[in-house]
Amino acid sequence: MQTKNNTEFVHQHAGHCESGVASGLLRHHGFPITESMAFGLSSGLTFAYLPFIKLSGLPLIAYRSPPKSLIKGLSKPLDVAFQFETFTSPDKGQARLDELLAQGKVVGLQTSVYWLPYFPPEMRFHFNAHNLLVYGKDGNDYLISDPVFETPMRCATDDLNRSRFAKGVLAPKGLLYTLKTLPQQSQVNPIAINKAIAKTCRSMLAPVPIAGVRGMRLLAKKIEGLPNTAPSSAAFVGHLVRMQEEIGTGGAGFRFIYASFLQEAADCVGKKSYADAADQLIEIGDGWRALALTTARMIKAREPMDAKHLAHLLRKQADSEETFFKSLAKTV
Amino acid sequence: MDLVDVPQERNSTLDGQRKVVYAKDAQGRLCITASSGWEVEEIVTTQALDHLNQLSLQAKKDVKQGLVSPLAYWMHTQRMDEALLAQSSGFWRWQVRRHLLPKHFQQLSDEKLARYAQALGLSIQTLQSVPA
């Protein structure tokens, strides 16, 4: 394996933390890969509505596959190995991180956003599955490449320890990971791309009520039943928009990142149908942005809250995505 | 979304930071660009924060009326809820619920107070009262 020292690490701004970390680690080790390629190759795109998992009283709504799956999902298509380690105490976790940094490694961490002081105060929520890279230590400060920030950051040792060992849903338990083996190939394998696209189509069209387009329809049904006057209704639909736009998705709930992946896939596999699909997905993404805008206007009471209308817009998105993924599945 | 349509609305919630958005260039190719924010995002984040601030303000009032302990105020101020505070402090949820009442909170030993202080990232002294 080609070893490159962490002092040579180059920070890059990304749309999403986990795909940003995954592509950053690979790039550092000399394998050229964009964030969108990493995202698409690990079949990161999905939709899930889990009414039985509550975060501060609101259901889990996700536009991407579960935490860690973006990194783990790259192992097979790229034939690489990541090494994951968790720890029983902050002391042990810190010791191991310092050891790896001293060896010249770039290390990925799972952290809680709330305890990272460099985050804007208004973005600090108790969310435990934020990914970042550490590429060095300077005195008491860790040198951090957080993909969702434009420039490298610094974080004091105590703060980072606290963030790595935060408790609660998806507690990181100090999780750190490094790239153990490099990809054998010099560029992404076209067969792996086709497989990844087929997998995404399957998950979007899965015959389960809470996932993919069916999950969107289940959520639409729930929204339809919300009383227009209750403040809790505004909180519910606002939560949907937060998950779609605010939580680092590159816009339109990862639809734009995935469209970017499809454009790259078209070049790599030499299939024009993927490029056409990308154009369609950009349009679908614009539909998601329009839904977000209408919802925000209703929250601000610039137009009257109309849950039925929002449900209608969401169903339209589900219909478009169903048609889209069915035709994409045929071209793979 | 086209590159020229990428919102640059200087969201106060981003505190001067910029985030990545994917948008289409003139050739129809998606590329990475930095956005200073979209009002839509600011609206929904502020909505979530307002809800948390409301809980914190209400708890402060309740502390002054002797209905809840200062722990309730600090829990909400640190954006936690009972479940997270229980997990972070290592107490059971029913214990946390008891400690949110003034009567039980006053009887807490220093050792137990220290566990809450650690979980909330505050000093024991801060934990024992609410700001005016």
XYZ file of C-alpha atoms in Angstrom:
464
model
C 0.000 0.000 0.000
C 1.224 3.397 -0.972
C 1.720 5.357 2.207
C 1.193 9.053 2.170
C 1.812 11.046 5.319
C -1.014 12.950 6.964
C 0.985 16.170 6.701
C 0.298 16.046 2.942
C -3.451 15.856 3.414
C -5.536 18.246 1.299
C -8.927 19.341 2.611
C -11.902 19.341 0.267
C -15.377 20.830 0.795
C -18.244 18.357 0.276
C -22.030 18.197 0.345
C -22.306 15.455 2.904
C -20.083 14.416 5.796
C -19.871 10.667 5.237
C -19.406 10.627 1.462
C -16.977 13.533 1.899
C -14.928 11.598 4.447
C -14.952 8.419 2.335
C -13.807 10.171 -0.845
C -11.298 12.279 1.126
C -9.635 9.199 2.618
C -9.420 7.457 -0.756
C -8.108 10.546 -2.540
C -5.458 11.021 0.117
C -4.183 7.537 -0.667
C -3.937 8.294 -4.362
C -7.235 6.882 -5.614
C -9.071 9.603 -7.541
C -12.751 9.582 -6.601
C -15.332 12.326 -6.268
C -17.822 12.625 -3.443
C -20.716 11.863 -5.772
C -19.007 8.745 -7.140
C -18.403 7.512 -3.580
C -22.032 8.236 -2.719
C -23.463 6.461 -5.756
C -21.081 3.528 -5.623
C -22.094 2.722 -2.046
C -25.773 2.968 -3.098
C -26.242 5.819 -0.649
C -29.473 7.151 -2.088
C -32.728 5.984 -0.574
C -35.809 7.141 1.256
C -36.969 5.880 4.614
C -39.769 6.920 6.939
C -39.516 5.188 10.306
C -42.467 6.383 12.404
C -41.466 4.149 15.343
C -38.003 5.708 15.763
C -38.399 9.128 17.343
C -35.786 11.883 17.507
C -36.943 14.544 19.986
C -40.496 13.372 19.407
C -40.312 13.438 15.598
C -40.062 10.351 13.377
C -36.894 9.415 11.562
C -37.043 10.552 7.936
C -33.965 9.767 5.847
C -33.009 10.455 2.251
C -29.900 8.275 2.478
C -28.853 4.840 3.718
C -28.043 4.403 7.446
C -24.888 5.887 9.059
C -21.641 4.026 8.309
C -23.181 2.319 5.264
C -21.656 4.854 2.870
C -18.166 3.934 4.052
C -18.813 0.225 4.473
C -20.642 0.137 1.148
C -17.426 1.051 -0.671
C -15.500 -2.002 0.502
C -16.974 -4.368 -2.045
C -17.195 -2.249 -5.230
C -13.657 -0.898 -4.739
C -12.217 -3.991 -3.095
C -10.768 -1.992 -0.215
C -10.796 -2.577 3.522
C -11.548 -0.031 6.185
C -10.595 -0.772 9.746
C -13.158 0.230 12.375
C -12.406 0.499 16.093
C -14.566 1.486 19.059
C -13.437 2.047 22.638
C -14.668 1.559 26.173
C -13.256 4.840 27.493
C -12.259 8.284 26.181
C -8.689 7.740 27.437
C -8.238 4.618 25.335
C -9.909 6.265 22.356
C -7.650 9.283 22.561
C -4.520 7.174 22.992
C -5.307 5.164 19.868
C -6.112 8.280 17.824
C -2.843 9.921 18.892
C -0.944 6.739 18.058
C -2.421 6.562 14.538
C -1.748 10.242 13.923
C 1.848 9.804 15.040
C 2.154 6.991 12.482
C 1.195 9.506 9.806
C -2.341 8.189 9.258
C -5.442 10.166 8.381
C -8.211 8.977 10.674
C -11.997 9.089 10.269
C -14.159 9.672 13.340
C -17.827 9.466 14.226
C -18.794 12.401 16.427
C -21.662 14.333 17.968
C -22.286 17.677 16.287
C -23.391 19.248 19.572
C -19.988 19.041 21.246
C -17.918 20.375 18.334
C -17.233 24.044 19.172
C -16.371 25.018 15.598
C -19.956 24.376 14.469
C -22.201 27.452 14.277
C -24.096 27.578 17.615
C -27.435 27.380 15.837
C -26.458 24.171 14.071
C -25.410 22.351 17.238
C -28.018 19.669 17.784
C -27.521 16.319 19.493
C -26.832 14.375 16.346
C -24.348 11.568 16.921
C -23.476 10.368 13.428
C -21.351 13.203 12.107
C -18.197 12.102 10.285
C -14.924 13.990 10.022
C -11.242 13.335 9.347
C -8.351 14.104 11.673
C -5.019 14.664 9.930
C -2.768 15.847 12.717
C -2.292 17.287 16.170
C -0.781 20.621 17.061
C -0.205 21.014 20.802
C -3.579 20.460 22.427
C -5.535 20.893 19.174
C -6.525 18.277 16.648
C -6.308 19.329 13.011
C -9.636 18.491 11.480
C -10.878 18.168 7.953
C -14.641 18.374 8.334
C -16.011 17.889 4.809
C -19.039 20.124 5.308
C -16.793 23.100 6.153
C -15.012 25.141 3.543
C -11.653 25.203 5.327
C -9.805 22.928 7.791
C -10.817 23.315 11.440
C -9.187 22.825 14.827
C -10.677 21.218 17.895
C -9.285 21.027 21.437
C -8.592 17.558 22.828
C -11.244 17.655 25.569
C -13.918 18.836 23.156
C -13.147 16.164 20.600
C -13.103 13.448 23.272
C -16.462 14.594 24.512
C -17.888 14.591 20.999
C -16.508 11.112 20.227
C -17.955 9.652 23.404
C -21.359 11.367 23.431
C -24.218 9.130 24.506
C -27.699 8.588 23.090
C -29.141 7.356 19.793
C -26.334 6.210 17.427
C -23.710 6.818 20.143
C -20.300 6.801 18.399
C -18.437 4.959 21.222
C -15.284 6.657 20.039
C -15.505 5.039 16.608
C -12.495 5.656 14.434
C -11.588 4.190 11.071
C -8.680 4.119 8.680
C -8.101 2.780 5.205
C -6.368 -0.580 5.603
C -5.834 -1.633 2.001
C -5.871 0.421 -1.173
C -8.030 -0.332 -4.209
C -6.206 -2.644 -6.605
C -7.697 -1.028 -9.688
C -6.580 2.380 -10.911
C -10.117 3.605 -11.515
C -13.681 2.652 -10.653
C -14.842 -0.601 -12.226
C -17.847 -0.130 -14.620
C -19.406 -3.421 -13.492
C -19.397 -2.176 -9.892
C -21.190 0.988 -11.049
C -23.929 -0.992 -12.769
C -24.366 -3.168 -9.710
C -24.593 -0.160 -7.417
C -27.258 1.462 -9.621
C -29.276 -1.761 -9.733
C -29.115 -1.934 -5.938
C -30.378 1.629 -5.530
C -33.275 0.917 -7.915
C -34.182 -2.154 -5.880
C -34.172 -0.288 -2.584
C -36.211 2.605 -3.988
C -38.823 0.182 -5.353
C -38.666 -2.260 -2.424
C -41.946 -3.903 -1.473
C -41.844 -2.586 2.114
C -44.163 0.177 3.275
C -41.539 2.339 5.014
C -38.822 2.451 2.355
C -38.382 3.980 -1.089
C -41.360 5.340 -2.967
C -43.728 3.383 -0.719
C -42.218 5.124 2.296
C -42.914 8.484 0.623
C -46.544 7.506 0.115
C -46.886 6.339 3.717
C -45.473 9.680 4.857
C -47.849 11.518 2.492
C -50.755 9.704 4.121
C -49.550 10.772 7.553
C -49.125 14.410 6.431
C -52.559 14.408 4.833
C -54.104 13.650 8.225
C -52.337 16.498 10.068
C -54.658 19.228 11.359
C -53.855 22.510 9.561
C -54.128 24.652 12.683
C -51.993 22.633 15.147
C -48.428 23.941 15.757
C -47.284 20.305 15.900
C -48.222 19.942 12.224
C -45.877 22.775 11.263
C -43.150 21.139 13.368
C -43.710 17.824 11.584
C -43.453 19.168 8.035
C -40.565 21.468 9.029
C -38.707 18.394 10.252
C -39.123 16.800 6.815
C -37.561 19.829 5.143
C -34.695 19.899 7.651
C -33.823 16.306 6.885
C -34.033 17.044 3.169
C -32.145 20.319 2.863
C -30.409 21.380 6.050
C -28.647 18.192 7.127
C -25.863 18.315 4.506
C -27.432 16.682 1.468
C -26.008 18.749 -1.394
C -29.567 19.896 -2.097
C -32.896 18.129 -2.720
C -32.265 15.288 -0.276
C -29.165 13.894 -2.072
C -30.988 13.773 -5.439
C -28.516 16.258 -6.979
C -25.478 14.339 -5.678
C -26.898 11.159 -7.146
C -27.591 12.850 -10.483
C -23.954 13.966 -10.503
C -22.949 10.336 -9.908
C -25.123 9.251 -12.854
C -23.341 11.728 -15.126
C -19.975 10.307 -14.087
C -21.347 6.782 -14.451
C -22.418 7.587 -18.020
C -18.838 8.565 -18.903
C -17.250 5.673 -17.052
C -19.552 2.909 -18.350
C -20.145 4.600 -21.690
C -23.920 4.548 -21.399
C -25.809 7.595 -22.575
C -28.987 6.410 -20.818
C -27.347 7.244 -17.462
C -26.749 10.828 -18.599
C -30.399 11.117 -19.657
C -31.423 9.677 -16.308
C -29.293 12.325 -14.576
C -31.253 15.066 -16.374
C -34.539 13.545 -15.243
C -33.305 13.237 -11.668
C -32.267 16.897 -11.618
C -35.856 17.760 -12.538
C -37.165 15.492 -9.784
C -34.739 17.217 -7.407
C -36.178 20.578 -8.428
C -39.557 19.140 -7.424
C -38.188 18.355 -3.953
C -36.829 21.911 -3.676
C -40.252 23.277 -4.646
C -41.886 21.120 -1.982
C -39.418 22.474 0.592
C -40.119 26.058 -0.464
C -43.907 25.631 -0.241
C -43.573 23.982 3.168
C -41.355 26.791 4.492
C -43.821 29.411 3.255
C -46.614 27.638 5.121
C -44.513 27.433 8.294
C -43.933 31.189 8.063
C -47.672 31.664 7.409
C -46.925 33.435 4.124
C -49.573 31.121 2.789
C -52.109 29.127 4.803
C -51.008 25.711 6.107
C -52.486 23.126 3.773
C -51.384 19.634 4.777
C -53.430 18.033 2.004
C -51.583 20.068 -0.610
C -48.184 19.089 0.837
C -49.254 15.442 0.830
C -50.261 15.852 -2.816
C -46.846 17.306 -3.702
C -45.101 14.474 -1.868
C -47.179 11.877 -3.753
C -46.200 13.527 -6.997
C -42.547 13.113 -6.006
C -43.192 9.452 -5.191
C -44.849 8.932 -8.594
C -41.996 10.626 -10.467
C -39.383 8.612 -8.594
C -41.258 5.371 -9.174
C -41.303 5.979 -12.937
C -37.701 7.140 -12.819
C -36.258 4.144 -10.967
C -38.313 1.656 -12.965
C -36.902 2.987 -16.223
C -33.386 3.318 -14.759
C -33.528 -0.319 -13.612
C -34.282 -1.358 -17.208
C -31.206 0.382 -18.607
C -28.690 -1.116 -16.156
C -31.138 23.571 -10.236
C -28.900 25.817 -12.335
C -25.723 27.364 -10.947
C -27.176 30.860 -11.293
C -30.196 29.810 -9.200
C -28.168 28.580 -6.218
C -29.451 30.619 -3.269
C -26.953 32.947 -1.579
C -29.136 34.274 1.203
C -26.590 34.561 4.029
C -28.415 32.411 6.559
C -27.870 33.662 10.089
C -27.963 30.039 11.275
C -24.823 29.267 9.257
C -22.874 31.972 11.093
C -20.915 33.006 8.000
C -20.113 29.452 6.897
C -20.962 28.212 3.433
C -22.294 24.807 2.471
C -21.911 22.728 -0.674
C -24.770 22.506 -3.146
C -24.717 20.577 -6.422
C -25.974 22.567 -9.397
C -25.968 22.450 -13.186
C -23.541 24.528 -15.252
C -24.248 25.943 -18.722
C -23.307 22.588 -20.313
C -25.791 20.729 -18.097
C -22.976 19.222 -16.020
C -23.501 19.076 -12.248
C -20.780 20.677 -10.187
C -19.998 21.592 -6.610
C -20.625 25.146 -5.529
C -20.700 26.923 -2.166
C -23.912 28.519 -0.914
C -24.219 31.023 1.924
C -27.655 29.589 2.637
C -31.267 29.348 1.530
C -34.031 31.015 3.482
C -35.980 27.746 3.488
C -33.199 26.095 5.509
C -33.037 28.995 7.906
C -36.795 28.843 8.468
C -36.849 25.166 9.410
C -33.719 25.341 11.577
C -35.046 28.385 13.407
C -38.326 26.561 13.870
C -36.550 23.641 15.549
C -34.460 26.009 17.703
C -37.499 28.067 18.712
C -39.154 24.927 19.965
C -36.116 24.088 22.128
C -35.830 27.672 23.401
C -39.505 27.611 24.295
C -38.974 24.511 26.443
C -36.027 26.175 28.137
C -37.943 29.417 28.860
C -40.910 27.500 30.195
C -38.626 25.453 32.457
C -37.092 28.663 33.812
C -40.544 29.961 34.734
C -41.412 26.639 36.312
C -38.211 26.644 38.387
C -39.094 30.076 39.748
C -42.532 28.819 40.718
C -40.994 25.791 42.420
C -42.590 23.322 40.002
C -39.380 21.822 38.613
C -35.707 21.703 39.604
C -32.945 23.711 37.866
C -31.926 20.424 36.242
C -35.008 20.718 33.989
C -33.910 24.157 32.850
C -30.330 23.076 32.097
C -31.471 19.912 30.362
C -33.536 21.937 27.883
C -30.944 24.702 27.603
C -28.348 22.109 26.579
C -30.862 20.875 23.973
C -31.347 17.508 25.650
C -34.451 15.578 26.645
C -35.077 13.087 29.462
C -33.978 10.094 27.397
C -30.680 11.661 26.339
C -29.938 13.055 29.799
C -30.537 9.604 31.272
C -28.170 7.984 28.772
C -25.551 10.696 29.161
C -25.569 10.683 32.971
C -26.022 6.964 33.470
C -29.150 7.385 35.588
C -32.361 5.534 34.810
C -35.043 7.548 33.143
C -37.335 7.291 36.173
C -34.523 8.633 38.334
C -34.013 11.575 35.991
C -37.728 12.244 36.133
C -37.554 12.348 39.938
C -34.512 14.608 39.910
C -36.410 17.048 37.719
C -38.567 17.723 40.803
C -37.204 20.283 43.311
C -37.750 18.058 46.357
C -35.613 15.202 45.045
C -33.062 17.436 43.363
C -32.232 19.162 46.648
C -31.360 15.830 48.226
C -28.844 14.856 45.551
C -25.332 14.103 46.782
C -22.379 15.965 45.299
C -21.345 12.783 43.565
C -24.692 12.503 41.748
C -24.720 16.206 40.942
C -21.268 15.771 39.425
C -22.639 13.118 37.074
C -25.280 15.514 35.802
C -22.763 18.345 35.574
C -20.448 16.159 33.500
C -23.273 14.986 31.217
C -24.437 18.546 30.576
C -20.964 20.036 30.282
C -21.528 22.450 33.189
C -20.132 23.048 36.668
C -21.981 21.739 39.730
C -22.444 25.305 40.871
C -24.084 26.380 37.604
C -26.389 23.390 37.733
C -27.876 24.397 41.077
C -29.591 27.591 40.030
C -31.056 29.288 36.972
C -30.015 32.670 35.572
C -32.196 35.614 36.515
